[in-house]
mmCIF file with all atom_site columns, C-alpha atoms in Angstrom:
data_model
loop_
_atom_site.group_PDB
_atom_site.id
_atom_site.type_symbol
_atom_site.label_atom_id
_atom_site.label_alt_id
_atom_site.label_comp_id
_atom_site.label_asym_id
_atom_site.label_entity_id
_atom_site.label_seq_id
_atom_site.pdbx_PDB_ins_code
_atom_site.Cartn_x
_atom_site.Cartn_y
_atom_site.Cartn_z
_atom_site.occupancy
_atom_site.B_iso_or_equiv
_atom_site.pdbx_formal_charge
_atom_site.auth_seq_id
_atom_site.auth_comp_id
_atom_site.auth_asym_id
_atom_site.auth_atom_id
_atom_site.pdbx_PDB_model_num
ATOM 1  C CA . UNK A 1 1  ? 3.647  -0.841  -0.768  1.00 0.00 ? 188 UNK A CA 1
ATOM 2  C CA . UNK A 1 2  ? 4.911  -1.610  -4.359  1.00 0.00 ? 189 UNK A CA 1
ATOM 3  C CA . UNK A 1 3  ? 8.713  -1.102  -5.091  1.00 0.00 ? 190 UNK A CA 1
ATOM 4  C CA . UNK A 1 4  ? 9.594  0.377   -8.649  1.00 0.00 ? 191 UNK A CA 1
ATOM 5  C CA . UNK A 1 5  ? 11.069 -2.402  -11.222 1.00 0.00 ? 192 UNK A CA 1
ATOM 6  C CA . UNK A 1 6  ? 14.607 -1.828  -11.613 1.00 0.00 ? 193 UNK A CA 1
ATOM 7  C CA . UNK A 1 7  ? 15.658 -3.194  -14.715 1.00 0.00 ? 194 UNK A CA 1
ATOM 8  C CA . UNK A 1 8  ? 19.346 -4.051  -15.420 1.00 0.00 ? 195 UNK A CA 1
ATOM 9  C CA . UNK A 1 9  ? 21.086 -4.858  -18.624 1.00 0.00 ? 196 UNK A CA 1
ATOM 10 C CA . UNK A 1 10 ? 22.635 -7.858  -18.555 1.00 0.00 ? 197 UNK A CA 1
ATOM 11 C CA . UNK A 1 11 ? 25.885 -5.860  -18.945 1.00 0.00 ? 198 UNK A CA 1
ATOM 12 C CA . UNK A 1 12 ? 25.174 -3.883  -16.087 1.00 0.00 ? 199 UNK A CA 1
ATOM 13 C CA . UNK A 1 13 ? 24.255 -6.627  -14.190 1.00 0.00 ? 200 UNK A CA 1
ATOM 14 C CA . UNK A 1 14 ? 27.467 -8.779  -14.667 1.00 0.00 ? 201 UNK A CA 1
ATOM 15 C CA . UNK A 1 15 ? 30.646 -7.474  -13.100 1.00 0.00 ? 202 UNK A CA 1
ATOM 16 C CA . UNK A 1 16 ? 33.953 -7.078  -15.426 1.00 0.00 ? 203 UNK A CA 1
ATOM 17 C CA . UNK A 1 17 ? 36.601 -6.648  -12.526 1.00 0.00 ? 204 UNK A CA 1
ATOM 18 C CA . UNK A 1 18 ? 38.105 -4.681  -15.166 1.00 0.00 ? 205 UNK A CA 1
ATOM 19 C CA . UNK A 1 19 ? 38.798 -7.015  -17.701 1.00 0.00 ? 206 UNK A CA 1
ATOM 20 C CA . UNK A 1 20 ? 38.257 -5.691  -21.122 1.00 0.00 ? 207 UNK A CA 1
ATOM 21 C CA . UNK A 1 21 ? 35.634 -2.956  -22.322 1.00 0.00 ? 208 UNK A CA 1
ATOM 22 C CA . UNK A 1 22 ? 31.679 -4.053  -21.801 1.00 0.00 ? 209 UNK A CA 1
ATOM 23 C CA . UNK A 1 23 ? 30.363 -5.299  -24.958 1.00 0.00 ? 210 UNK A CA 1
ATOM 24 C CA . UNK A 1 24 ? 26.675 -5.135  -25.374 1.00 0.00 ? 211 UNK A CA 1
ATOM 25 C CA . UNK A 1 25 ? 24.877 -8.639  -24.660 1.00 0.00 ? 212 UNK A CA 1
ATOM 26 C CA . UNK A 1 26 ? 21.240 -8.362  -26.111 1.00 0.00 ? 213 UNK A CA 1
ATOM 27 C CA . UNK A 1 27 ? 21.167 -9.674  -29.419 1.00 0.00 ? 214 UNK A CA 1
ATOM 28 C CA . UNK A 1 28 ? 18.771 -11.607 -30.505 1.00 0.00 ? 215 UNK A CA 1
ATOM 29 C CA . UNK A 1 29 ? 19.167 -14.326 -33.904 1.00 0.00 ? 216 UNK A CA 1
ATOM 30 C CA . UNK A 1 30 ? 15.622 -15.820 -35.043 1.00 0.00 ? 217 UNK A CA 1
ATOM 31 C CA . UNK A 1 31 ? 15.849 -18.811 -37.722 1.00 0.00 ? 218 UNK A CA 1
ATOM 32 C CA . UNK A 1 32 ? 13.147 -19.977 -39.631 1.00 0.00 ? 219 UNK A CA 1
ATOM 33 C CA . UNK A 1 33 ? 13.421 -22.949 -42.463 1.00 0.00 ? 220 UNK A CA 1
ATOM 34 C CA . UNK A 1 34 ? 11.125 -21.362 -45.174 1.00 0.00 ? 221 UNK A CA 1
ATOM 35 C CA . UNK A 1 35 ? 10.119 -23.378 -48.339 1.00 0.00 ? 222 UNK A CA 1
ATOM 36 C CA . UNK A 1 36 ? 12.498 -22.434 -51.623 1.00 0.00 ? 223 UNK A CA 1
ATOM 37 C CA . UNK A 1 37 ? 10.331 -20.449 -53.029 1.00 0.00 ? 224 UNK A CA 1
ATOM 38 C CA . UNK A 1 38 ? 9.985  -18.003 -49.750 1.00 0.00 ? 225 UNK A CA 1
ATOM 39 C CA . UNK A 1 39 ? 13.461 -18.555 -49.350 1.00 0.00 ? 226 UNK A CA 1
ATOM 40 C CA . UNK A 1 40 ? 14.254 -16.767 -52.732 1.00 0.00 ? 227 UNK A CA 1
ATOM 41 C CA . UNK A 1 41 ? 11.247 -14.327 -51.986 1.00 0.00 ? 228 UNK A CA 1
ATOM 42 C CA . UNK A 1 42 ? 13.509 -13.345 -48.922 1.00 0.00 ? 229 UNK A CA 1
ATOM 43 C CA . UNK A 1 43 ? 17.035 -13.343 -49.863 1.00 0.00 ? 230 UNK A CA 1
ATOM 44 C CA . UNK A 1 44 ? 15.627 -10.654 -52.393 1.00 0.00 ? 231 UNK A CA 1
ATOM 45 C CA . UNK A 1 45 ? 14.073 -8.217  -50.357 1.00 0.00 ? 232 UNK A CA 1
ATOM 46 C CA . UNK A 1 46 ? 17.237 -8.901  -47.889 1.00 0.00 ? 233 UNK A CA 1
ATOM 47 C CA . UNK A 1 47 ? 19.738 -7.932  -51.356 1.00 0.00 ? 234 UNK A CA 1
ATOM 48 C CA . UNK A 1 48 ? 16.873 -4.847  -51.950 1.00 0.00 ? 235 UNK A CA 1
ATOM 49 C CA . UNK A 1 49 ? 17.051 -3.618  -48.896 1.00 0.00 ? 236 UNK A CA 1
ATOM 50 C CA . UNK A 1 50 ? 20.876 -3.536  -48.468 1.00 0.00 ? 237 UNK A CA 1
ATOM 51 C CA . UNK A 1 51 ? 21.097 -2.150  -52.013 1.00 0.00 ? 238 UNK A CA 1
ATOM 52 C CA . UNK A 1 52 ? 19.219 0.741   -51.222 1.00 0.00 ? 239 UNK A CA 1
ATOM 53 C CA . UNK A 1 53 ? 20.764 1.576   -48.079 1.00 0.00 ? 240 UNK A CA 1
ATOM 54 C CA . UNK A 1 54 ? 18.048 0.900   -45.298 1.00 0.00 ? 241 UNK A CA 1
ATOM 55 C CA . UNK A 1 55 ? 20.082 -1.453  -43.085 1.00 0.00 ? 242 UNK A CA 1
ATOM 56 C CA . UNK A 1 56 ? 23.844 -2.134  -43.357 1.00 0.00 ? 243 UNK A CA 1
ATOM 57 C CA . UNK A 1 57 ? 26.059 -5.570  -43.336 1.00 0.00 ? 244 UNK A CA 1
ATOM 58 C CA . UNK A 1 58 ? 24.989 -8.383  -45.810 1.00 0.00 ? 245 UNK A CA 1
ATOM 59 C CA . UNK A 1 59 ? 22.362 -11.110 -45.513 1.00 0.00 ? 246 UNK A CA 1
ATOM 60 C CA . UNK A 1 60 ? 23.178 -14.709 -44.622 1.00 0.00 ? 247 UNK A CA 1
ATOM 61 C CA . UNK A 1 61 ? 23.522 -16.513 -48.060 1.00 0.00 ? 248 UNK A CA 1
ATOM 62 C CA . UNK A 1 62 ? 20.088 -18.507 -48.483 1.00 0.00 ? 249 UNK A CA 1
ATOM 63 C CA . UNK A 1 63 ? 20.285 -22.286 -49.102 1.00 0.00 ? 250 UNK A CA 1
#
């Protein structure tokens, strides 16, 4: 006999003991080093993409 996967959030599976509100704890930051030329191919789209409202915040500056 199987048993069902129980998944837990790594919020839900830490304990606070009441210190503080829960903030959520999956993020996830992926870095590449792109040539200058991608590099300024990015950062553009990034700038478009704020401009016309699809995500919100503002891009890392490029290098």
């Amino acid at each position: 006999m199987q048993r069902p996967f129980l998944y837990l959030s790594s919020a839900e599976a830490q304990l606070s003991l009441g210190f503080g509100a829960e903030a959520p704890t999956e993020r996830l930051f992926f870095a590449v080093m792109p040539d200058p030329a991608t590099a300024q191919r990015i950062a553009a789209f990034a700038a478009s993409l704020v401009a016309d409202g699809v995500v919100k915040g503002k891009p890392l500056l490029a290098e």
